[in-house]
Short mmCIF file of C-alpha atoms in Angstrom, two decimals:
data_model
loop_
_atom_site.label_atom_id
_atom_site.label_comp_id
_atom_site.label_asym_id
_atom_site.label_seq_id
_atom_site.Cartn_x
_atom_site.Cartn_y
_atom_site.Cartn_z
CA MET A 1 91.98 91.45 96.84
CA GLN A 2 94.11 90.16 94.01
CA ASP A 3 97.22 91.48 95.74
CA VAL A 4 96.44 89.62 98.96
CA LEU A 5 96.25 86.33 97.10
CA MET A 6 99.27 86.82 94.87
CA ILE A 7 102.05 84.28 95.23
CA PRO A 8 105.62 84.78 94.03
CA ASP A 9 106.49 83.45 90.60
CA GLY A 10 109.82 82.33 89.25
CA ALA A 11 112.00 79.24 89.49
CA LEU A 12 112.43 79.27 93.27
CA ALA A 13 108.71 79.48 94.04
CA ASP A 14 107.98 76.82 91.42
CA ALA A 15 110.59 74.49 92.87
CA CYS A 16 109.18 74.92 96.39
CA LEU A 17 105.62 74.31 95.30
CA SER A 18 106.58 71.28 93.20
CA PHE A 19 108.58 69.68 96.00
CA ALA A 20 105.82 70.25 98.55
CA ARG A 21 103.19 68.95 96.13
CA GLU A 22 105.18 65.80 95.38
CA THR A 23 105.94 64.89 98.99
CA GLU A 24 102.99 66.15 101.05
CA SER A 25 99.29 65.43 101.22
CA ARG A 26 97.01 67.92 99.51
CA LEU A 27 95.62 69.19 102.82
CA ILE A 28 99.06 69.88 104.24
CA LEU A 29 100.12 71.66 101.08
CA GLU A 30 97.01 73.84 101.26
CA HIS A 31 97.71 74.58 104.94
CA SER A 32 101.20 75.63 103.90
CA ILE A 33 99.97 77.98 101.17
CA ARG A 34 97.40 79.52 103.54
CA SER A 35 100.20 79.96 106.09
CA PHE A 36 102.13 82.05 103.58
CA HIS A 37 99.15 84.28 102.91
CA TYR A 38 98.50 84.75 106.63
CA ALA A 39 102.19 85.45 107.25
CA ARG A 40 102.18 88.12 104.56
CA LEU A 41 99.02 89.63 106.03
CA VAL A 42 100.84 89.88 109.37
CA ALA A 43 103.83 91.58 107.69
CA ASP A 44 101.50 93.98 105.95
CA HIS A 45 99.42 94.64 109.08
CA GLU A 46 102.48 95.28 111.26
CA GLY A 47 104.42 97.22 108.64
CA SER A 48 107.35 94.82 108.49
CA VAL A 49 106.69 94.18 104.81
CA LYS A 50 108.75 97.36 104.33
CA ASP A 51 111.67 96.17 106.51
CA SER A 52 114.95 95.46 104.78
CA ALA A 53 114.82 91.98 106.36
CA TYR A 54 111.50 91.20 104.66
CA ASP A 55 111.80 88.89 101.63
CA ASP A 56 108.67 87.68 99.92
CA GLY A 57 110.46 84.82 98.16
CA LEU A 58 112.03 83.49 101.35
CA LEU A 59 108.76 83.83 103.24
CA PHE A 60 107.05 81.82 100.53
CA ALA A 61 109.78 79.17 100.69
CA ALA A 62 109.67 78.93 104.50
CA CYS A 63 105.89 78.70 104.66
CA VAL A 64 105.34 76.37 101.71
CA LEU A 65 108.13 74.05 102.87
CA HIS A 66 107.51 74.25 106.63
CA ASP A 67 105.80 70.86 106.87
CA LEU A 68 108.12 68.81 104.65
CA GLY A 69 108.91 66.90 107.84
CA LEU A 70 105.37 65.53 107.67
CA GLY A 71 105.80 64.36 104.08
CA THR A 72 107.10 61.26 102.39
CA ARG A 73 110.75 62.34 102.48
CA ALA A 74 111.04 62.64 106.26
CA ALA A 75 113.08 59.92 107.98
CA GLY A 76 111.24 60.03 111.31
CA GLU A 77 114.53 60.12 113.23
CA ALA A 78 114.37 63.71 114.52
CA ARG A 79 111.71 66.35 115.18
CA PHE A 80 109.59 66.88 112.08
CA GLU A 81 110.38 70.59 112.22
CA VAL A 82 114.10 69.82 111.92
CA GLU A 83 113.67 67.15 109.27
CA GLY A 84 111.58 69.60 107.27
CA ALA A 85 114.19 72.33 107.73
CA ASP A 86 116.91 70.00 106.46
CA LEU A 87 114.87 68.95 103.42
CA ALA A 88 114.09 72.59 102.64
CA ALA A 89 117.74 73.59 103.01
CA ALA A 90 118.80 70.86 100.59
CA LEU A 91 116.21 72.00 98.04
CA LEU A 92 117.22 75.64 98.36
CA ALA A 93 120.90 74.74 98.00
CA GLU A 94 120.06 72.93 94.74
CA GLN A 95 118.33 76.13 93.64
CA GLY A 96 121.55 78.05 94.28
CA LEU A 97 120.35 80.24 97.16
CA PRO A 98 123.02 82.00 99.22
CA THR A 99 123.98 80.22 102.44
CA ALA A 100 122.70 83.05 104.65
CA ASP A 101 119.25 82.83 103.06
CA ILE A 102 119.19 79.05 103.40
CA GLU A 103 120.06 79.41 107.10
CA ARG A 104 117.22 81.88 107.62
CA VAL A 105 114.71 79.51 106.03
CA TRP A 106 116.17 76.59 108.01
CA GLU A 107 115.65 78.49 111.28
CA ALA A 108 112.13 79.59 110.31
CA ILE A 109 111.07 76.00 109.65
CA ALA A 110 112.95 74.43 112.57
CA LEU A 111 111.37 76.85 115.06
CA HIS A 112 107.96 77.33 113.46
CA ALA A 113 106.15 75.45 116.24
CA SER A 114 108.11 76.97 119.16
CA ILE A 115 105.55 79.31 120.68
CA GLY A 116 107.10 82.13 122.68
CA LEU A 117 110.50 81.57 121.06
CA ALA A 118 109.87 81.90 117.31
CA ASP A 119 108.44 85.37 117.83
CA ARG A 120 111.75 86.51 119.32
CA MET A 121 113.97 85.22 116.52
CA GLY A 122 114.48 86.86 113.10
CA LEU A 123 111.62 88.38 111.09
CA LEU A 124 111.34 85.39 108.75
CA THR A 125 111.03 82.98 111.68
CA TYR A 126 108.50 85.22 113.39
CA LEU A 127 106.30 85.64 110.31
CA THR A 128 106.42 81.95 109.39
CA HIS A 129 105.39 81.02 112.93
CA ARG A 130 102.57 83.55 112.94
CA GLY A 131 101.24 82.45 109.55
CA VAL A 132 101.27 78.77 110.45
CA PHE A 133 99.51 79.31 113.77
CA ILE A 134 96.89 81.69 112.40
CA ASP A 135 95.91 78.84 110.09
CA GLY A 136 96.03 76.62 113.14
CA GLY A 137 93.38 78.79 114.77
CA ARG A 138 95.30 81.06 117.12
CA ASP A 139 93.94 84.52 117.80
CA THR A 140 95.13 87.40 115.70
CA ASP A 141 94.42 91.10 115.53
CA ILE A 142 94.27 91.05 111.75
CA PRO A 143 90.87 92.33 110.58
CA PRO A 144 88.52 89.37 109.96
CA LYS A 145 87.65 90.71 106.50
CA ARG A 146 91.24 90.30 105.38
CA LEU A 147 91.48 86.78 106.81
CA GLN A 148 88.24 85.87 105.08
CA ILE A 149 89.68 86.55 101.64
CA ILE A 150 92.20 83.78 102.23
CA ARG A 151 89.68 81.43 103.83
CA THR A 152 87.41 81.85 100.84
CA ALA A 153 90.13 81.30 98.28
CA TYR A 154 91.66 78.30 100.08
CA PRO A 155 88.93 76.82 102.25
CA ARG A 156 89.95 74.49 105.06
CA PRO A 157 87.64 71.49 105.38
CA ALA A 158 85.56 71.44 108.56
CA ASN A 159 87.04 69.24 111.28
CA ASP A 160 90.26 68.84 109.34
CA THR A 161 92.65 66.77 111.48
CA SER A 162 95.19 66.07 108.74
CA ILE A 163 98.03 68.01 110.34
CA MET A 164 97.56 66.49 113.79
CA ASP A 165 97.28 63.04 112.16
CA ALA A 166 100.52 63.58 110.30
CA ILE A 167 102.30 64.89 113.40
CA ALA A 168 101.13 61.87 115.41
CA GLU A 169 102.25 59.47 112.71
CA HIS A 170 105.69 61.07 112.48
CA ALA A 171 106.01 61.33 116.26
CA ALA A 172 105.40 57.59 116.69
CA ARG A 173 108.35 56.67 114.49
CA SER A 174 111.12 57.19 117.05
CA ALA A 175 111.81 58.67 120.47
CA ALA A 176 113.87 61.45 118.92
CA ALA A 177 110.93 62.43 116.70
CA ALA A 178 108.91 63.34 119.79
CA PRO A 179 111.25 64.67 122.47
CA PRO A 180 109.88 66.11 125.70
CA TYR A 181 108.31 69.59 125.39
CA SER A 182 107.65 69.29 121.64
CA ILE A 183 104.36 69.60 119.80
CA SER A 184 104.93 66.03 118.64
CA ALA A 185 105.17 64.66 122.18
CA GLU A 186 102.06 66.59 123.12
CA VAL A 187 100.04 65.31 120.15
CA LEU A 188 101.11 61.73 120.93
CA ARG A 189 100.00 62.21 124.53
CA TRP A 190 96.56 63.45 123.44
CA ARG A 191 96.13 60.59 121.01
CA ARG A 192 97.18 57.97 123.52
CA ALA A 193 95.19 59.33 126.45
CA PRO A 194 92.26 57.16 127.50
CA SER A 195 89.12 58.79 126.11
CA MET B 1 141.43 67.43 137.85
CA GLN B 2 142.21 71.03 138.57
CA ASP B 3 141.77 71.88 134.90
CA VAL B 4 138.32 70.27 134.75
CA LEU B 5 137.13 72.43 137.62
CA MET B 6 138.70 75.69 136.51
CA ILE B 7 136.32 78.56 135.86
CA PRO B 8 137.16 81.66 133.83
CA ASP B 9 138.36 84.69 135.76
CA GLY B 10 138.12 88.35 134.86
CA ALA B 11 135.48 91.05 134.95
CA LEU B 12 132.96 89.30 132.70
CA ALA B 13 132.95 86.04 134.65
CA ASP B 14 132.78 87.96 137.94
CA ALA B 15 129.83 90.03 136.72
CA CYS B 16 127.96 86.91 135.60
CA LEU B 17 128.55 85.10 138.87
CA SER B 18 127.59 88.14 140.95
CA PHE B 19 124.38 88.74 139.04
CA ALA B 20 123.35 85.08 139.25
CA ARG B 21 124.22 84.94 142.94
CA GLU B 22 122.20 88.07 143.71
CA THR B 23 119.07 87.04 141.83
CA GLU B 24 118.90 83.23 142.06
CA SER B 25 118.59 80.68 144.81
CA ARG B 26 121.79 78.94 145.84
CA LEU B 27 120.66 75.60 144.39
CA ILE B 28 119.92 77.11 140.99
CA LEU B 29 123.25 78.93 140.95
CA GLU B 30 125.02 75.66 141.74
CA HIS B 31 123.08 73.89 138.98
CA SER B 32 124.24 76.64 136.63
CA ILE B 33 127.89 76.26 137.58
CA ARG B 34 127.72 72.48 137.22
CA SER B 35 126.08 73.00 133.82
CA PHE B 36 129.13 74.97 132.70
CA HIS B 37 131.51 72.25 133.80
CA TYR B 38 129.46 69.57 132.08
CA ALA B 39 129.22 71.70 128.93
CA ARG B 40 132.98 72.10 128.86
CA LEU B 41 133.43 68.36 129.38
CA VAL B 42 131.22 67.81 126.32
CA ALA B 43 133.32 70.26 124.30
CA ASP B 44 136.48 68.52 125.42
CA HIS B 45 135.09 65.03 124.85
CA GLU B 46 133.84 65.87 121.35
CA GLY B 47 136.84 67.98 120.36
CA SER B 48 134.88 71.19 119.79
CA VAL B 49 136.92 72.94 122.47
CA LYS B 50 139.41 73.49 119.62
CA ASP B 51 136.82 74.95 117.21
CA SER B 52 137.13 78.60 116.31
CA ALA B 53 133.51 79.01 117.46
CA TYR B 54 134.36 77.77 120.97
CA ASP B 55 134.64 80.53 123.57
CA ASP B 56 135.15 79.61 127.20
CA GLY B 57 134.01 83.01 128.49
CA LEU B 58 130.78 82.98 126.51
CA LEU B 59 130.08 79.38 127.51
CA PHE B 60 130.53 80.36 131.14
CA ALA B 61 128.21 83.36 130.67
CA ALA B 62 125.52 81.31 128.91
CA CYS B 63 125.58 78.50 131.46
CA VAL B 64 125.85 80.61 134.61
CA LEU B 65 123.11 82.97 133.41
CA HIS B 66 120.83 80.39 131.77
CA ASP B 67 118.30 80.31 134.62
CA LEU B 68 118.03 84.05 135.35
CA GLY B 69 114.43 83.66 134.21
CA LEU B 70 113.84 81.66 137.39
CA GLY B 71 115.32 84.39 139.59
CA THR B 72 114.02 87.48 141.28
CA ARG B 73 114.43 89.73 138.23
CA ALA B 74 112.11 87.77 135.92
CA ALA B 75 108.77 89.43 135.15
CA GLY B 76 106.81 86.23 134.57
CA GLU B 77 105.31 87.58 131.37
CA ALA B 78 107.13 85.35 128.87
CA ARG B 79 108.91 81.99 128.84
CA PHE B 80 111.55 81.88 131.57
CA GLU B 81 114.15 80.92 128.96
CA VAL B 82 113.42 84.16 127.07
CA GLU B 83 113.24 86.33 130.17
CA GLY B 84 116.57 84.90 131.27
CA ALA B 85 118.06 85.51 127.82
CA ASP B 86 116.92 89.14 127.93
CA LEU B 87 118.35 89.67 131.43
CA ALA B 88 121.63 88.09 130.38
CA ALA B 89 121.79 90.21 127.22
CA ALA B 90 121.29 93.38 129.25
CA LEU B 91 124.05 92.40 131.67
CA LEU B 92 126.46 91.54 128.87
CA ALA B 93 125.70 94.82 127.10
CA GLU B 94 126.58 96.65 130.31
CA GLN B 95 129.85 94.73 130.30
CA GLY B 96 130.56 96.02 126.80
CA LEU B 97 130.39 92.71 124.92
CA PRO B 98 130.11 92.90 121.13
CA THR B 99 126.55 92.54 119.80
CA ALA B 100 127.31 89.30 117.96
CA ASP B 101 128.52 87.68 121.20
CA ILE B 102 125.48 88.92 123.10
CA GLU B 103 123.22 87.44 120.42
CA ARG B 104 124.96 84.07 120.70
CA VAL B 105 124.48 84.00 124.46
CA TRP B 106 120.87 85.15 124.05
CA GLU B 107 120.16 82.24 121.68
CA ALA B 108 121.93 79.73 123.91
CA ILE B 109 119.81 80.72 126.91
CA ALA B 110 116.52 81.13 125.00
CA LEU B 111 116.83 77.66 123.45
CA HIS B 112 118.55 75.82 126.28
CA ALA B 113 115.47 73.69 127.05
CA SER B 114 114.49 72.98 123.43
CA ILE B 115 115.44 69.33 123.08
CA GLY B 116 116.08 68.30 119.49
CA LEU B 117 116.43 71.92 118.37
CA ALA B 118 119.21 73.35 120.54
CA ASP B 119 121.59 70.65 119.36
CA ARG B 120 121.16 71.84 115.77
CA MET B 121 121.84 75.51 116.44
CA GLY B 122 125.27 77.11 116.97
CA LEU B 123 128.00 75.48 119.10
CA LEU B 124 127.36 77.70 122.10
CA THR B 125 123.64 76.84 122.10
CA TYR B 126 124.41 73.15 121.68
CA LEU B 127 126.96 73.02 124.51
CA THR B 128 124.82 75.05 126.90
CA HIS B 129 121.87 72.74 126.27
CA ARG B 130 124.00 69.63 126.76
CA GLY B 131 125.55 70.93 129.98
CA VAL B 132 122.21 71.91 131.49
CA PHE B 133 120.58 68.59 130.65
CA ILE B 134 123.49 66.45 131.82
CA ASP B 135 123.00 68.09 135.20
CA GLY B 136 119.29 67.40 134.73
CA GLY B 137 120.07 63.70 134.49
CA ARG B 138 120.03 62.98 130.77
CA ASP B 139 122.28 60.22 129.45
CA THR B 140 125.71 61.12 128.19
CA ASP B 141 128.63 59.22 126.73
CA ILE B 142 131.12 61.18 128.82
CA PRO B 143 133.15 58.77 130.98
CA PRO B 144 131.58 58.53 134.46
CA LYS B 145 134.95 59.23 136.09
CA ARG B 146 135.06 62.67 134.52
CA LEU B 147 131.48 63.46 135.52
CA GLN B 148 132.24 62.34 139.05
CA ILE B 149 134.88 65.02 139.50
CA ILE B 150 132.20 67.66 139.04
CA ARG B 151 129.63 65.85 141.15
CA THR B 152 132.13 65.60 143.99
CA ALA B 153 133.17 69.24 143.80
CA TYR B 154 129.60 70.57 143.47
CA PRO B 155 127.31 67.95 144.96
CA ARG B 156 123.64 68.09 144.11
CA PRO B 157 121.39 67.38 147.08
CA ALA B 158 119.44 64.14 146.85
CA ASN B 159 115.86 64.61 145.66
CA ASP B 160 116.56 68.23 144.76
CA THR B 161 113.40 69.65 143.17
CA SER B 162 114.45 73.30 143.30
CA ILE B 163 114.58 73.79 139.52
CA MET B 164 111.21 72.17 138.88
CA ASP B 165 109.75 74.18 141.77
CA ALA B 166 111.08 77.40 140.30
CA ILE B 167 109.83 76.52 136.81
CA ALA B 168 106.36 75.74 138.18
CA GLU B 169 106.28 78.98 140.13
CA HIS B 170 107.31 81.05 137.10
CA ALA B 171 104.96 79.14 134.80
CA ALA B 172 101.96 79.91 136.99
CA ARG B 173 102.47 83.66 136.68
CA SER B 174 100.90 84.13 133.24
CA ALA B 175 99.67 82.20 130.21
CA ALA B 176 102.59 83.49 128.14
CA ALA B 177 105.04 82.12 130.71
CA ALA B 178 103.86 78.58 129.96
CA PRO B 179 102.85 78.36 126.31
CA PRO B 180 101.92 75.02 124.76
CA TYR B 181 104.86 72.66 124.07
CA SER B 182 107.16 74.31 126.60
CA ILE B 183 108.92 72.73 129.56
CA SER B 184 106.98 75.19 131.73
CA ALA B 185 103.59 73.99 130.49
CA GLU B 186 104.68 70.40 131.02
CA VAL B 187 105.89 71.02 134.58
CA LEU B 188 102.62 72.80 135.41
CA ARG B 189 100.69 69.84 134.03
CA TRP B 190 102.63 67.39 136.21
CA ARG B 191 102.16 69.50 139.29
CA ARG B 192 98.45 69.95 138.73
CA ALA B 193 97.71 66.35 137.79
CA PRO B 194 95.70 64.42 140.38
CA SER B 195 98.12 62.20 142.28
#
């Protein structure tokens, strides 16, 4: 059980956590940490944790930083996924990560909400997408007992709408923040529909 | 004017055109050819035609093949963009293209409808997206006179709904063909909305 809940240590992980904590709401940060644990469960369940492309540190970075576009540093002038990817890339560059690794994290964050596409990109993008959407409630074939360990350690409040609220708020800031066929446009449509 | 309308020759271009012609409707093939011309106009207008990443043959392949997922060879079990990308990749592999080039075309086709994302990926993905959506009616800063050359050479029928019809038809084939936040899901929603 301890292993399932372990998070990477070191300067990179600390920098990611600090930046997310400083610029995101607590609920979005917790969603991001749960997303990492779910993503690693997927990697473990599917055996890709042993692939040469698997990198625990990058997966932690991608998951913990994936919603920076919903935080205080986002400009609201592009999709939140892209603004988050850019913020993450800048942070990782400051931390001295190689360009190829920064590009992988950028892609994972930029495409994390692209259902049916993210799962066909690189492993990091796939796992980040899966982790985020398992926390978002999508079906998974991971044994419920394993999921429960994470839900117990990092409980999600009942009826938590914080992510949808943040997406709607960001989406309303400009047309480019909510282009057609984006999760942002869809959330805006739901929120604006007559009830 | 001749230069604007020139299309690449050679075995690769012929194979792409033949495959598209055999598996797509005439209107979708013509949309695909116009998309290439618009994409090249964008590259010319923005100067990227001189970039080392620019490749006329790959741009032709990506644009001409971008809607294979709406043709007779698509299985209807995933997004049409992805099914088209897979079909294109298989064709290009048969033609002996290097893996890196096949991957670039795959990405360009898979992301061609992802507004606000495609324009932040590689040059080929960006140009393919721009070309396709200029033919779809999106605003562009390309001088109208230059666009008109293409519109005159390859006229689009008034009130042409062939692409939307094909997207709706593909989208209705399975849940995975029209996942949330996709152009396919959106087209299905329009078509099914009470009028």
